[in-house]
Amino acid sequence: MKAKTKKKSDKPGVLLMTRRTMKYVFLTAWKEKKLIFLLYFLKFIAGALGELKLLLLPKLLIDEVVALSDGAALEMHLNNAIFYIGLTLGAEFLSRTLMNVANSSLSYYSVYLDRILNYSLSEKSMSMDFQHTEDPKVLDQQTKAKDGISWYSEGITGMLGALYDVIYNIALMFASVTLFIFYCPLILPVQLIGMGLITYFNYRSQKIATGAFMKLGKLNRLFGYYLYEVASQKYGKDARLYDSSDMMSRRADEFGQKSVDVFRDRAQGECKYDYRSNIVNAFRDGISYFYMGYKTLQGALSLGDLTMCISAASRLYQSLLGIVKALRGLTEKCSYAYQFLVYLDYPDALSKGNTPVKDGEHEIVFENVSFKYPRAEEYVLKNVNIRIKSGEHLSIVGLNGAGKTTFIKLLCRLYDVSEGRILIDGVDIKEYSAEEYRKLFAVVFQDFQLFAFSLKDNVAMGDPEAESDNSKVEEALKLSGLYEDAEKLDNGLDTLLFKSFDEHGTELSGGQRQKAAISRALYRNAPIVILDEPTAALDPLAEYDIYKKFDTLVGGKSAIYISHRLSSCKFCDHIAVFSDKTIKEYGTHEELVNREDGLYAEMFAAQSKYYVDATA
Ligand code: ADP
């Protein structure tokens, strides 16, 4: 029973996907741009005038011309003919004008509405739980969502346009059928059987197209990664130094070829069904024309009626084909865009609470915490227990891979513990509101990132106060020791980092970047500050200097420092030594350094010879 439910929700049918997607599309369009519905109405009027010109007016005109040639009531028929010619010209002019106005406005609003979808996508990507960002399944879904709302579905107006086509063609079909009911009712069954067959062939063809799209999500991401992303500046140095361009092009070729295969299979499958549709159509035309010609020769239809019926046969077929194609287009576009809704609804990995965080002091407690990364087999941390009192400065040391950063990630709730609990002020951190909880921390990770924004924006991160007043940013830069360098930049604090968007952008040195990241943490003024070895690119003395200075700045706040240079932790209240997936030693520097056979004592002795003089 459970498996059945899962299957159902994993793979909703085309109709369900279309319904849900169109609901979203309607609500978004209605909320953001109601005018768009008026534009479709104008299009409809324009189309109806065009059909009037094609179907009805030629019949009326031909009947008048034939009557003229008979010679009776000449003046009346002449006036009528002139009137119908005028009506034809008027309908043509009005139809084209309205259609142009509607189409050009729609193309403008389509860009506007598509940007709204892109905002939602980006918002979701930025707010989703961190662990999703390294889950290949989520990343594939993200690619499908991006493709699904762009050129695959042609966005909101692409889908509304397809629905409009369905409605328009249904109206056209009813108009044509009404004409046949009055003039040639026996033709209808031929048309209906033709429609049934063509609908079926199109349905099969669409299944092939949707299947191809599902396969392309991952292939496109891999292709894009090898061809474009690794060529970006981020990977530029490593890619060049390790001369990996051949390998990358080879891989890109492989994935590119696989995509081509998917497209080829799709084209072949679709071609087969298009061919069958064409044969059905040829029979439909032949039978209809033969019958109508026969009725005209019998005198049951006038010449004008025959012209109209021929046009109606063609319009009926066009409308049936139009309905099938538009329905196929609509369901296809909606199936693609549905991937965007799946992405927006991607469930949170972490449970979200709503307990507010209290002001004042904060005590952190790890209670028997064990953790393994999602999709990993091995525990990274096992039975970690520690209490960090409010205002305490804790140093975390240990060899690479001992789990120090993971400890911080758990504390910041980038992941949830696998076993045990983390408490802050006696409350399990899962119960706190995520937004408020995050405000407790200012963290500088080892792999911190600066953005291609101005230096000021990198520090203040959109704080409105910094818009009009630079003093807080300057203060933070002074504290980290970057202010003097910042003053020398061409545009001072407004200088853009990196050259991605401005050739005058600056490339900070490794040390300057770290200082910028530290300024960002200081600016945030959070009650718990964490430095996770962001100073690895600095020499030991500079690192010591920063940690020491940082420690003074932090003052009475709680602070956690990770460094593999032990001298940087001497001034902390306590030191926790991580080894064998847990905290192996815990105490003050004095206690640990004097512990016989202690890990810390051993590490300290090995390192102290490099810089003991400077830090003593
Ligand atoms: P440290 O900070 O002490 O160097 P980490 O906490 O970064 O150690 O890593 C501890 C272990 O967890 C390592 O074996 C590492 O490979 C693994 N690890 C780190 N991040 C991830 C991740 N996102 N997914 C899976 N394993 C990870």
GROMACS .gro file of C-alpha atoms and ligand atoms in nm, residues 134 373 376 380 399-407 409 415 532, ligand 1:
model
   43
  134GLU     CA    1   2.530   1.869  -0.231
  373TYR     CA    2   2.666   1.266   0.639
  376ALA     CA    3   2.732   0.815   0.383
  380VAL     CA    4   3.209   1.114   1.127
  399LEU     CA    5   4.415   1.642   1.280
  400ASN     CA    6   4.264   1.700   0.936
  401GLY     CA    7   3.944   1.504   0.891
  402ALA     CA    8   3.889   1.464   1.267
  403GLY     CA    9   3.541   1.619   1.240
  404LYS     CA   10   3.607   1.973   1.366
  405THR     CA   11   3.423   2.148   1.083
  406THR     CA   12   3.143   1.893   1.101
  407PHE     CA   13   3.100   1.982   1.469
  409LYS     CA   14   2.816   2.258   1.086
  415TYR     CA   15   2.279   1.933   0.914
  532ASP     CA   16   3.693   2.771   1.137
  617ADP     P1   17   3.812   1.860   0.992
  617ADP     O1   18   3.740   1.990   0.996
  617ADP     O2   19   3.851   1.811   1.126
  617ADP     O3   20   3.929   1.861   0.898
  617ADP     P2   21   3.571   1.760   0.867
  617ADP     O4   22   3.467   1.784   0.969
  617ADP     O5   23   3.579   1.859   0.755
  617ADP     O6   24   3.713   1.746   0.937
  617ADP     O7   25   3.550   1.618   0.803
  617ADP     C1   26   3.534   1.503   0.882
  617ADP     C2   27   3.504   1.385   0.788
  617ADP     O8   28   3.380   1.404   0.724
  617ADP     C3   29   3.608   1.366   0.680
  617ADP     O9   30   3.630   1.229   0.665
  617ADP     C4   31   3.540   1.419   0.557
  617ADP    O10   32   3.582   1.351   0.441
  617ADP     C5   33   3.394   1.391   0.585
  617ADP     N1   34   3.309   1.493   0.521
  617ADP     C6   35   3.320   1.626   0.534
  617ADP     N2   36   3.222   1.690   0.465
  617ADP     C7   37   3.147   1.593   0.408
  617ADP     C8   38   3.029   1.594   0.325
  617ADP     N3   39   2.971   1.708   0.290
  617ADP     N4   40   2.980   1.476   0.284
  617ADP     C9   41   3.037   1.360   0.322
  617ADP     N5   42   3.147   1.352   0.400
  617ADP    C10   43   3.202   1.467   0.443
   0.00000   0.00000   0.00000
